[in-house]
mmCIF file of C-alpha atoms in Angstrom:
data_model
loop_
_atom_site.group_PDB
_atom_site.id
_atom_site.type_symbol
_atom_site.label_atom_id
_atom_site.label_comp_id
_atom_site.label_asym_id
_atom_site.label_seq_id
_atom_site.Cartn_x
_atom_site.Cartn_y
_atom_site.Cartn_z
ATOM 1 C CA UNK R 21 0.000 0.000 0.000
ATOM 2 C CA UNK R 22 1.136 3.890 0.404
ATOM 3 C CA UNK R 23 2.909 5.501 2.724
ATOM 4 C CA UNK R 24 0.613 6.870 5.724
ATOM 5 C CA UNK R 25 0.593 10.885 5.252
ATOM 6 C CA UNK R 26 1.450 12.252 8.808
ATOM 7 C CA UNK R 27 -1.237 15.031 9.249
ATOM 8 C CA UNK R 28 -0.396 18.593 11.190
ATOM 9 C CA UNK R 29 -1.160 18.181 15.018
ATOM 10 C CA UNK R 30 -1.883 22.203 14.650
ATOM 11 C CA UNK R 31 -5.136 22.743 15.760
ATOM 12 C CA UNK R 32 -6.376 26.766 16.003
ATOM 13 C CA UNK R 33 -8.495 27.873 18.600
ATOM 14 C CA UNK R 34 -8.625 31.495 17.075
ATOM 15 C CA UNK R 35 -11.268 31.014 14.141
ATOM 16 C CA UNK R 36 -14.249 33.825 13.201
ATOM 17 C CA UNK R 37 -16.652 31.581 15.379
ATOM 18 C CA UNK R 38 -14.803 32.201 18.338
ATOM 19 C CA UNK R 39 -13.288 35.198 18.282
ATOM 20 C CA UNK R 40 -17.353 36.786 17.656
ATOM 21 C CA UNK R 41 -18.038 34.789 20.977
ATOM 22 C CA UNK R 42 -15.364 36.349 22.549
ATOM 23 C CA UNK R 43 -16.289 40.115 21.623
ATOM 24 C CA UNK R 44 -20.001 39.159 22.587
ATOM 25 C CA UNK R 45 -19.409 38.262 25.866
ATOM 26 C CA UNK R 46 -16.780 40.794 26.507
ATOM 27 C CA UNK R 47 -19.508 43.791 25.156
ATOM 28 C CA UNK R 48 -21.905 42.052 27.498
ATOM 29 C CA UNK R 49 -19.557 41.979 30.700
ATOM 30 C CA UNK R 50 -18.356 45.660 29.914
ATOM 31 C CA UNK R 51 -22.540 47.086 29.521
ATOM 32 C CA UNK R 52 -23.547 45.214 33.185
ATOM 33 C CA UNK R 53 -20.123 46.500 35.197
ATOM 34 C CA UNK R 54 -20.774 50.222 33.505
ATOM 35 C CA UNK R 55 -24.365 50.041 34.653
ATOM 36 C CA UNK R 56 -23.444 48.660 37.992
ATOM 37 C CA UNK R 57 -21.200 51.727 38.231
ATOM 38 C CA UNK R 58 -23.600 54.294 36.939
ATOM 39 C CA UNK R 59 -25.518 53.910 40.611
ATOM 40 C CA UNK R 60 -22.726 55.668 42.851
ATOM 41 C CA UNK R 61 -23.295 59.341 42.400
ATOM 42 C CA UNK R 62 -19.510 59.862 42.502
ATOM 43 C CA UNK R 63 -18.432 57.440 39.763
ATOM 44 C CA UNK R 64 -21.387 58.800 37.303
ATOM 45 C CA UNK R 65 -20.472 61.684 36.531
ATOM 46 C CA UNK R 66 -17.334 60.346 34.620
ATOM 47 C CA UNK R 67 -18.911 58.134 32.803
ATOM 48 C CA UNK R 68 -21.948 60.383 31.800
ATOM 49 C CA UNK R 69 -21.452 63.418 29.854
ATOM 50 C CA UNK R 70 -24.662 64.597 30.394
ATOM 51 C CA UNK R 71 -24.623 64.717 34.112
ATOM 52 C CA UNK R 72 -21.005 67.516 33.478
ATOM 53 C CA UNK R 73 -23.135 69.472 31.017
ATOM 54 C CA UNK R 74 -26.085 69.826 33.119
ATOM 55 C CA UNK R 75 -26.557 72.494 36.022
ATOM 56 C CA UNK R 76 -28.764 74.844 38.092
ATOM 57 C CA UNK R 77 -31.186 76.809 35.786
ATOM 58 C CA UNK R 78 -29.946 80.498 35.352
ATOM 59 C CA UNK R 79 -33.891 81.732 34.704
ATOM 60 C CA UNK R 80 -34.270 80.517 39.056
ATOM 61 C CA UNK R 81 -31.587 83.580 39.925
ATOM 62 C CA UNK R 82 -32.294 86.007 36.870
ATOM 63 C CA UNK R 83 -36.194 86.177 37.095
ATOM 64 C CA UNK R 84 -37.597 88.726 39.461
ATOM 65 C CA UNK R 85 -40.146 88.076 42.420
ATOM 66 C CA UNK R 86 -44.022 87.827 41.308
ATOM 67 C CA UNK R 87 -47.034 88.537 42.956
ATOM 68 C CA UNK R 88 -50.672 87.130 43.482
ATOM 69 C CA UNK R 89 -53.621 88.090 45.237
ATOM 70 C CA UNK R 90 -55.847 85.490 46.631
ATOM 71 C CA UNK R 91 -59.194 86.167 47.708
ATOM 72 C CA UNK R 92 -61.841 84.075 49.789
ATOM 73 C CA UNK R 93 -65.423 83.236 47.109
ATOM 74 C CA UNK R 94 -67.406 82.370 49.995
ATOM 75 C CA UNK R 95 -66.697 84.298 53.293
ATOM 76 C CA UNK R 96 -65.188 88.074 54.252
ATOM 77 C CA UNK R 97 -62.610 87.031 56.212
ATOM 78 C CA UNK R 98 -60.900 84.264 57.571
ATOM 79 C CA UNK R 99 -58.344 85.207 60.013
ATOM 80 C CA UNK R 100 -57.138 82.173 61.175
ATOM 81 C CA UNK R 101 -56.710 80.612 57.667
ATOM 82 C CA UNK R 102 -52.992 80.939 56.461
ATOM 83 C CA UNK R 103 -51.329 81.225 53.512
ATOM 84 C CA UNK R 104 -48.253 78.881 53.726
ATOM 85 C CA UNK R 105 -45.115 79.196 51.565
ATOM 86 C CA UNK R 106 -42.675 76.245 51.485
ATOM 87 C CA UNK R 107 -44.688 75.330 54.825
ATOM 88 C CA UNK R 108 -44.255 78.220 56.861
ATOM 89 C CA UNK R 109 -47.731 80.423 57.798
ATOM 90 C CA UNK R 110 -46.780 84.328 56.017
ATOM 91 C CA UNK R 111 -49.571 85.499 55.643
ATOM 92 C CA UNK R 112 -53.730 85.392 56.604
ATOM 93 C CA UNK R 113 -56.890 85.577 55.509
ATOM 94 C CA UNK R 114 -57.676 89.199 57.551
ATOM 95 C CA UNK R 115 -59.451 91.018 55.179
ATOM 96 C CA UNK R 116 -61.228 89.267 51.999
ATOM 97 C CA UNK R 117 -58.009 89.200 49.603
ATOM 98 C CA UNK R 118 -54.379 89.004 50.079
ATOM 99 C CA UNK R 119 -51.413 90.015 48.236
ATOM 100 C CA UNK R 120 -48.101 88.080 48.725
ATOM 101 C CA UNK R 121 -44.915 88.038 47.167
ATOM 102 C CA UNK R 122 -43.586 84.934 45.538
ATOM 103 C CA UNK R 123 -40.643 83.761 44.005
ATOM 104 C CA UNK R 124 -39.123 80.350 41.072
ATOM 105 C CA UNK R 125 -39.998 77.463 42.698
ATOM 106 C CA UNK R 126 -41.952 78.144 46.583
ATOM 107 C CA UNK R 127 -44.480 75.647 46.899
ATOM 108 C CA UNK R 128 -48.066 77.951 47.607
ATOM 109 C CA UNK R 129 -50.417 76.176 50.106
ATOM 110 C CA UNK R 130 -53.267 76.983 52.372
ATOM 111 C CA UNK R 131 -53.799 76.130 55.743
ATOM 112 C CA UNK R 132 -57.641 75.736 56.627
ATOM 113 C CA UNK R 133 -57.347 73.061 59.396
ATOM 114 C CA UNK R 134 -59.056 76.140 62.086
ATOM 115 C CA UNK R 135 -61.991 76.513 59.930
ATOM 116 C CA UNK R 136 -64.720 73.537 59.684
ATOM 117 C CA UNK R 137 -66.462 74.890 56.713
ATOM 118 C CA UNK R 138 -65.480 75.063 53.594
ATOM 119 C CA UNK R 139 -63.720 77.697 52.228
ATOM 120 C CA UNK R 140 -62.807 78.517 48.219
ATOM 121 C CA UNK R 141 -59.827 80.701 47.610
ATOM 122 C CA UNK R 142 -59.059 81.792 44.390
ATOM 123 C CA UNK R 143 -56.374 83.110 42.489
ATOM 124 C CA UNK R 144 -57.865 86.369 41.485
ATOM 125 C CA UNK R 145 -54.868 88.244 40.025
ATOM 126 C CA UNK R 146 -51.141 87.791 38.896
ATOM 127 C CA UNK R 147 -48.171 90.024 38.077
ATOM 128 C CA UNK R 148 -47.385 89.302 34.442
ATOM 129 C CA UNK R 149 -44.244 87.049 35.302
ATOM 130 C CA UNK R 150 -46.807 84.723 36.800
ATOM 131 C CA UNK R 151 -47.108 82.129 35.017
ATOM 132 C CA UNK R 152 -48.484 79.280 37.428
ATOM 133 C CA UNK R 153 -50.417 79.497 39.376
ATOM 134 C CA UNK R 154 -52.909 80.167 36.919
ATOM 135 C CA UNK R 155 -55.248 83.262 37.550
ATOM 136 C CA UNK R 156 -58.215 80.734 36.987
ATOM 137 C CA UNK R 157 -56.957 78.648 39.798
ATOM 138 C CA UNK R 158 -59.583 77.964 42.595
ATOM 139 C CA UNK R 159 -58.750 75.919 45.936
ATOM 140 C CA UNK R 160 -60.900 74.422 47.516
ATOM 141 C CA UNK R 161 -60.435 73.869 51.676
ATOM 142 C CA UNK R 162 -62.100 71.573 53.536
ATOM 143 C CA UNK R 163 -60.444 71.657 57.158
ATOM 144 C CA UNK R 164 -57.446 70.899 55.985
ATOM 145 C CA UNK R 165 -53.947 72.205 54.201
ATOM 146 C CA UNK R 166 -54.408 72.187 50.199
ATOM 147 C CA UNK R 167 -52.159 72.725 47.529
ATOM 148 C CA UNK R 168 -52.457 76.238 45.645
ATOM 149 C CA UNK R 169 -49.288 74.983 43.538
ATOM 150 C CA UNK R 170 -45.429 75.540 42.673
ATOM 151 C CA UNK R 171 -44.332 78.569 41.796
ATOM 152 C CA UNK R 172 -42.997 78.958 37.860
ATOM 153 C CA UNK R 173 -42.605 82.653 36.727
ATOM 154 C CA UNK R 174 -40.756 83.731 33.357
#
């Protein structure tokens, strides 16, 4: 017969097959350790641009102070019903309407919890920077604090 042909013992692990596998797997590993990172505060803001870029908003310290007047529908006075801004009681309810001052972002409530009835406040005017509340706005209080809204001006 023939000679036996001695075949190459060379066997290659590195073919297309695997090396795809490999790049997979490694893509894989590299998206769930970045994500892992992203939750500590610290560590995030390297690895998102976005969070660099992003900052306070200039229109909070540029826009000037608003007003609103809020007057009671259904009684003359009220004076143990307060006006509260960012939770603290500034003004009341002494006469029929009140004027206050507000300013980008203070959180407008109104604290009824002396009265029984019910009382409706509405927003009856707003300087022109105003622009929520809403001069349409009525609040309805039921012996308890409700929520006239946040402040947004222009």
């Amino acid at each position: 017969m023939g000679k036996r042909i001695k075949k190459s013992g060379h066997v290659y692990f590195i073919s297309f097959d695997n090396l795809i596998a490999f790049f997979v797997i490694a893509g894989f590993l590299t998206v769930i350790i970045t994500q892992v990172l992203m939750l500590n505060d610290n560590i995030r803001v390297f690895l998102n641009s976005t969070e660099k870029i992003e900052g306070i908003n200039i229109n909070t310290y540029l826009s000037k102070d608003g007003t609103l007047k809020l007057e009671l529908v259904n009684m003359e006075k009220a004076p143990n019903a307060y006006v509260l801004i960012n939770g603290d009681p500034k003004y009341s309810f002494k006469n029929k309407s009140v004027d206050i001052s507000i300013k980008q972002g203070e959180l407008i409530e109104i604290d009824g919890t002396q009265y029984k009835q019910t009382m409706y406040i509405k927003v009856a005017d707003s300087s022109d920077n105003v622009i929520e509340p809403q001069r349409t706005a009525v609040v309805k209080v039921n012996g308890d604090i409700e929520v006239v809204g946040r402040v947004r001006l222009k």
